[in-house]
Coordinates of C-alpha atoms in Angstrom, one line a residue:
Chain A
X567 CA -18.5 -93.9 -53.1
X568 CA -17.3 -91.5 -50.4
X569 CA -19.8 -90.4 -47.8
X570 CA -19.9 -86.6 -46.9
X571 CA -18.1 -86.0 -43.7
X572 CA -20.4 -85.9 -40.7
X573 CA -20.4 -82.8 -38.5
X574 CA -18.8 -84.7 -35.6
X575 CA -15.9 -85.9 -37.9
X576 CA -15.2 -82.4 -39.0
X577 CA -15.2 -81.0 -35.4
X578 CA -12.9 -83.8 -34.3
X579 CA -10.4 -83.2 -37.1
X580 CA -10.6 -79.4 -36.5
X581 CA -10.0 -80.0 -32.8
X582 CA -6.9 -82.3 -33.6
X583 CA -5.4 -79.6 -35.8
X584 CA -5.8 -76.9 -33.2
X585 CA -4.3 -79.1 -30.4
X586 CA -1.3 -79.9 -32.6
X587 CA -0.8 -76.3 -33.3
X588 CA -1.0 -75.4 -29.6
X589 CA 1.5 -78.2 -28.8
X590 CA 4.0 -77.0 -31.4
X591 CA 3.7 -73.5 -30.1
X592 CA 4.3 -74.7 -26.6
X593 CA 7.4 -76.5 -27.7
X594 CA 8.9 -73.4 -29.3
X595 CA 11.6 -71.9 -27.2
X596 CA 10.5 -68.5 -25.7
X597 CA 12.8 -65.9 -27.0
X598 CA 14.5 -64.0 -24.3
X599 CA 14.1 -60.2 -24.3
X600 CA 17.1 -58.5 -26.1
X601 CA 18.4 -61.9 -27.2
X602 CA 20.8 -61.3 -30.1
X603 CA 19.4 -62.1 -33.5
X604 CA 22.3 -64.6 -34.2
X605 CA 23.1 -65.8 -30.8
X606 CA 26.0 -68.1 -31.5
X607 CA 28.7 -67.0 -31.5
X608 CA 27.9 -63.6 -30.1
X609 CA 28.9 -61.0 -32.7
X610 CA 29.9 -58.6 -30.0
X611 CA 32.8 -61.0 -29.1
X612 CA 34.5 -60.2 -32.4
X613 CA 33.9 -56.5 -31.8
X614 CA 35.5 -56.9 -28.4
X615 CA 38.6 -58.7 -29.7
X616 CA 39.0 -56.3 -32.6
X617 CA 38.9 -53.5 -30.0
X618 CA 41.6 -55.1 -27.8
X619 CA 43.7 -55.6 -30.9
X620 CA 43.5 -51.9 -31.8
X621 CA 44.4 -51.0 -28.3
X622 CA 47.5 -53.2 -28.3
X623 CA 48.5 -51.8 -31.7
X624 CA 48.0 -48.2 -30.6
X625 CA 49.9 -48.8 -27.4
X626 CA 52.8 -50.4 -29.3
X627 CA 52.9 -47.6 -31.9
X628 CA 52.9 -44.9 -29.1
X629 CA 56.1 -46.3 -27.7
X630 CA 57.9 -45.5 -31.0
X631 CA 56.2 -42.2 -32.0
X632 CA 56.4 -39.5 -29.4
X633 CA 54.6 -37.0 -31.5
X634 CA 51.6 -39.1 -32.0
X635 CA 51.8 -40.9 -28.6
X636 CA 49.3 -38.7 -26.7
X637 CA 46.6 -39.4 -29.4
X638 CA 47.5 -43.1 -29.6
X639 CA 47.2 -43.5 -25.9
X640 CA 43.7 -42.0 -25.8
X641 CA 42.8 -44.2 -28.7
X642 CA 44.1 -47.2 -26.8
X643 CA 42.0 -46.2 -23.7
X644 CA 38.9 -45.8 -25.7
X645 CA 39.3 -49.1 -27.6
X646 CA 39.9 -50.8 -24.2
X647 CA 36.6 -49.3 -23.0
X648 CA 34.9 -50.6 -26.0
X649 CA 36.2 -54.1 -25.5
X650 CA 35.1 -54.0 -21.8
X651 CA 31.6 -52.8 -22.6
X652 CA 31.1 -55.5 -25.4
X653 CA 32.5 -58.2 -23.1
X654 CA 30.0 -57.1 -20.3
X655 CA 27.1 -57.2 -22.8
X656 CA 28.1 -60.7 -24.1
X657 CA 28.0 -61.9 -20.5
X658 CA 24.7 -60.2 -19.8
X659 CA 23.1 -61.6 -22.9
X660 CA 24.4 -65.2 -22.3
X661 CA 23.2 -65.0 -18.7
X662 CA 19.7 -63.9 -19.8
X663 CA 19.5 -66.7 -22.4
X664 CA 20.6 -69.5 -20.1
X665 CA 18.7 -68.1 -17.1
X666 CA 21.8 -68.4 -15.0
X667 CA 24.3 -65.8 -14.2
X668 CA 27.8 -66.3 -15.8
X669 CA 31.0 -65.3 -14.1
X670 CA 32.1 -61.8 -15.1
X671 CA 34.9 -61.5 -17.7
X672 CA 38.2 -60.5 -16.4
X673 CA 38.4 -56.7 -16.2
X674 CA 42.1 -56.6 -17.3
X675 CA 43.2 -57.1 -20.7
X676 CA 44.5 -60.6 -21.4
X677 CA 48.2 -60.7 -21.5
X678 CA 49.5 -60.6 -25.1
X679 CA 52.7 -62.2 -25.9
X680 CA 54.9 -59.7 -27.7
X681 CA 56.0 -62.5 -30.2
X682 CA 52.4 -63.0 -31.3
X683 CA 51.9 -59.3 -32.2
X684 CA 53.0 -58.2 -35.6
X685 CA 55.2 -55.0 -35.9
X686 CA 52.9 -52.1 -35.2
X687 CA 51.8 -50.3 -38.3
X688 CA 49.8 -46.9 -38.4
X689 CA 48.4 -47.6 -41.8
X690 CA 47.1 -51.0 -40.6
X691 CA 45.7 -49.4 -37.5
X692 CA 43.8 -46.9 -39.6
X693 CA 42.4 -49.6 -41.9
X694 CA 41.4 -51.7 -38.8
X695 CA 39.6 -48.7 -37.3
X696 CA 37.8 -48.0 -40.6
X697 CA 36.7 -51.7 -40.7
X698 CA 35.7 -51.5 -37.0
X699 CA 33.5 -48.5 -37.7
X700 CA 31.8 -50.1 -40.6
X701 CA 31.4 -53.4 -38.9
X702 CA 29.9 -52.0 -35.7
X703 CA 27.6 -49.7 -37.7
X704 CA 26.3 -52.7 -39.8
X705 CA 25.7 -54.7 -36.6
X706 CA 23.8 -51.7 -35.1
X707 CA 21.3 -51.8 -38.0
X708 CA 19.9 -55.1 -36.9
X709 CA 20.6 -55.4 -33.2
X710 CA 18.1 -54.9 -30.3
X711 CA 18.0 -51.3 -29.0
X712 CA 20.5 -51.5 -26.2
X713 CA 23.1 -53.2 -28.5
X714 CA 22.3 -50.8 -31.3
X715 CA 23.1 -47.8 -29.1
X716 CA 26.4 -49.4 -27.8
X717 CA 27.5 -50.4 -31.4
X718 CA 26.5 -47.0 -32.7
X719 CA 28.7 -45.3 -30.0
X720 CA 31.6 -47.6 -31.0
X721 CA 31.2 -47.0 -34.7
X722 CA 31.0 -43.2 -34.2
X723 CA 34.1 -43.3 -31.7
X724 CA 36.1 -45.2 -34.4
X725 CA 35.2 -42.8 -37.1
X726 CA 36.3 -39.9 -34.9
X727 CA 39.5 -41.6 -34.0
X728 CA 40.3 -42.0 -37.7
X729 CA 39.8 -38.3 -38.1
X730 CA 42.2 -37.7 -35.1
X731 CA 44.9 -39.8 -36.8
X732 CA 44.4 -37.8 -39.9
Chain B
X209 CA 9.9 -48.2 -44.5
X210 CA 9.8 -49.4 -40.9
X211 CA 7.8 -46.9 -38.8
X212 CA 10.4 -45.0 -36.8
X213 CA 9.7 -44.7 -33.1
X214 CA 7.8 -41.3 -32.9
X215 CA 9.0 -40.4 -29.3
X216 CA 12.8 -40.8 -29.6
X217 CA 12.8 -39.4 -33.1
X218 CA 10.6 -36.4 -32.0
X219 CA 13.1 -35.8 -29.1
X220 CA 15.8 -35.8 -31.6
X221 CA 14.0 -33.3 -33.8
X222 CA 13.4 -31.0 -30.8
X223 CA 17.2 -31.2 -30.1
X224 CA 17.9 -30.3 -33.7
X225 CA 15.5 -27.3 -33.5
X226 CA 17.2 -26.1 -30.4
X227 CA 20.7 -26.6 -31.9
X228 CA 19.8 -24.6 -35.1
X229 CA 18.7 -21.8 -32.8
X230 CA 21.8 -22.2 -30.6
X231 CA 24.2 -22.0 -33.6
X232 CA 22.7 -18.6 -34.4
X233 CA 24.1 -17.5 -31.0
X234 CA 27.4 -19.2 -31.6
X235 CA 27.8 -17.6 -35.0
X236 CA 27.4 -14.2 -33.6
X237 CA 30.4 -14.5 -31.3
X238 CA 33.0 -16.8 -32.9
X239 CA 36.4 -15.7 -34.4
X240 CA 36.8 -15.6 -38.1
X241 CA 39.1 -18.6 -37.9
X242 CA 36.2 -20.9 -37.1
X243 CA 33.3 -19.0 -38.7
X244 CA 33.3 -21.2 -41.8
X245 CA 33.2 -24.4 -39.7
X246 CA 30.5 -23.0 -37.5
X247 CA 28.4 -22.1 -40.6
X248 CA 28.9 -25.6 -42.0
X249 CA 27.8 -27.1 -38.7
X250 CA 24.7 -24.9 -38.5
X251 CA 23.9 -25.9 -42.1
X252 CA 24.3 -29.6 -41.3
X253 CA 21.9 -29.3 -38.4
X254 CA 19.3 -27.4 -40.5
X255 CA 19.5 -30.3 -43.0
X256 CA 19.2 -32.9 -40.3
X257 CA 16.3 -31.0 -38.8
X258 CA 14.4 -30.9 -42.1
X259 CA 15.1 -34.5 -42.9
X260 CA 13.9 -35.6 -39.5
X261 CA 10.8 -33.5 -39.7
X262 CA 10.1 -35.2 -43.1
X263 CA 10.6 -38.6 -41.5
X264 CA 8.1 -37.7 -38.8
X265 CA 5.5 -36.3 -41.2
X266 CA 2.4 -34.5 -39.9
X267 CA 3.1 -35.1 -36.3
X268 CA 6.6 -33.5 -36.2
X269 CA 7.0 -31.1 -33.4
X270 CA 7.8 -27.5 -34.5
X271 CA 10.4 -25.2 -33.2
X272 CA 9.8 -23.0 -30.3
X273 CA 10.0 -19.2 -30.6
X274 CA 13.1 -19.2 -28.6
X275 CA 15.4 -21.4 -26.5
X276 CA 17.2 -20.9 -23.3
X277 CA 20.9 -21.1 -24.1
X278 CA 22.6 -23.4 -21.5
X279 CA 25.7 -21.2 -21.1
X280 CA 26.2 -17.4 -21.1
X281 CA 27.7 -16.5 -24.4
X282 CA 29.6 -13.3 -24.6
X283 CA 32.9 -14.0 -26.3
X284 CA 34.5 -16.5 -28.9
X285 CA 35.5 -19.0 -26.1
X286 CA 31.9 -19.2 -24.6
X287 CA 30.5 -19.5 -28.1
X288 CA 32.6 -22.5 -28.7
X289 CA 31.6 -24.0 -25.4
X290 CA 28.0 -23.6 -26.5
X291 CA 28.8 -25.2 -29.8
X292 CA 30.2 -28.2 -28.0
X293 CA 27.2 -28.5 -25.6
X294 CA 24.9 -28.4 -28.6
X295 CA 26.7 -31.3 -30.3
X296 CA 26.9 -33.3 -27.1
X297 CA 23.1 -32.8 -26.6
X298 CA 22.1 -33.7 -30.1
X299 CA 24.4 -36.8 -30.0
X300 CA 22.5 -38.0 -26.8
X301 CA 19.2 -37.5 -28.6
X302 CA 20.4 -39.6 -31.6
X303 CA 21.9 -42.2 -29.2
X304 CA 18.4 -42.4 -27.8
X305 CA 16.9 -43.0 -31.2
X306 CA 19.3 -46.0 -31.7
X307 CA 18.4 -47.3 -28.2
X308 CA 14.6 -47.0 -28.6
X309 CA 14.2 -47.9 -32.3
X310 CA 13.4 -51.2 -34.0
X311 CA 15.8 -52.3 -36.7
X312 CA 15.0 -50.2 -39.7
X313 CA 15.6 -46.9 -41.4
X314 CA 15.8 -44.8 -38.2
X315 CA 19.0 -46.6 -37.3
X316 CA 21.0 -45.5 -40.3
X317 CA 19.8 -41.9 -39.9
X318 CA 20.6 -42.0 -36.1
X319 CA 24.1 -43.5 -36.6
X320 CA 25.0 -40.9 -39.3
X321 CA 23.8 -38.0 -37.0
X322 CA 25.5 -39.5 -34.0
X323 CA 28.8 -39.8 -36.0
X324 CA 28.6 -36.3 -37.4
X325 CA 27.8 -34.8 -34.0
X326 CA 30.9 -36.6 -32.5
X327 CA 33.1 -35.4 -35.3
X328 CA 32.0 -31.7 -34.7
X329 CA 32.3 -32.1 -30.9
X330 CA 35.9 -33.2 -31.4
X331 CA 36.5 -30.2 -33.7
X332 CA 35.2 -27.8 -31.0
X333 CA 37.1 -29.5 -28.2
X334 CA 40.2 -29.0 -30.3
X335 CA 39.5 -25.4 -30.9
X336 CA 38.8 -24.9 -27.3
X337 CA 42.1 -26.6 -26.3
X338 CA 40.3 -29.3 -24.3
X339 CA 42.0 -32.7 -23.9
X340 CA 41.1 -35.4 -24.7
X341 CA 39.4 -34.2 -27.7
X342 CA 37.3 -37.3 -28.0
X343 CA 35.1 -39.7 -25.9
X344 CA 34.9 -43.4 -25.9
X345 CA 31.1 -43.5 -26.2
X346 CA 29.7 -40.4 -28.0
X347 CA 26.1 -39.7 -27.2
X348 CA 25.9 -42.1 -24.3
X349 CA 24.3 -40.5 -21.3
X350 CA 26.9 -39.9 -18.4
X351 CA 26.7 -42.3 -15.5

C-alpha cells in the first residue's frame, strides 16, 4: 500500500524540478542580438557571391555591347556595392556571435580567372537578376530588421535593374 | 497576422498622405507625354495609402489639410523633380518599415512598396535625363 506523499516530500520534489529547469535555462546559449535565424552558413554570403557573379557578367557583356554598356556598367557597380554590403554584414554578424572581431573582408573583388567564367549571356544575366530579387526578398521576410532592410534594398534594386535592361 | 510596428508604419502612412497631395501638384504641371504615368503613380500611392491605413486600423494618422512642397514647382521639369523627391521619400519610409518590423506581414507590404517606389523613381530620373537612373540601395537613408 502506498502512503500519501508528505508535504516535505512534495516540496523537495518541486524544488528539484525548479532547480533543474533553472540549470537547463542557464545552459542555453544566449542568442546574440540580430543573430541570423539560420546562422550557418550565413545566407548573406550566397547573396554576396551572386552579386559578384552578376557584376562580373555585366562587366563582360559591356565590353561587347557598346549600346548597352553604360547601363551594364551601372548594374555592375550596384551589384558590387551589394556584395560589399552583404560581406560587411556577414563579418559584423559573425563578430557579434563569437564575441571577437573578425578581420574585415577584402574590399576589392576577388580576381576571377577568365577561363572559369562562362561566355556572358544577357538572357542569363536577366534570369540571375530575377532570381536575386526573389531570393533577397524571401530572405528579407524572416531576417532581423537591419538585414531585412538591406535585403529589401537589394531586391528592389535588382527588380529595377531588370526593368532597365528591358 | 503579426502586429505591424505602429510607429514605422504610421510614418509610412504619413509619407503616403504627403505623396498623394504632392502628386496633385505634379499633375498640374507635367507635360502630356508623362501625364498618364503621373496619373498611374498617383493612383498607386492612393491605393497604398488606403491599404496602409486599413493595416493600422483605428490609430491610423489622417492626412493634413495641406503639405509644404519641398521644391518650387512652376513648370514640367520642376514637377518631375518633385515626383522624384516624393518617390525617394516614400521609399525611405518603407525602408524604415523593413528595418523596424518583426518578421511578418508588414515586410511583404514594405518590400512591394519600396520596389514600386524605386521603379517610379527610375522612370522620373529617365524623364528628367538624370544619370544614372538607378541607385544601388533604394530607400536607404544617405550617409
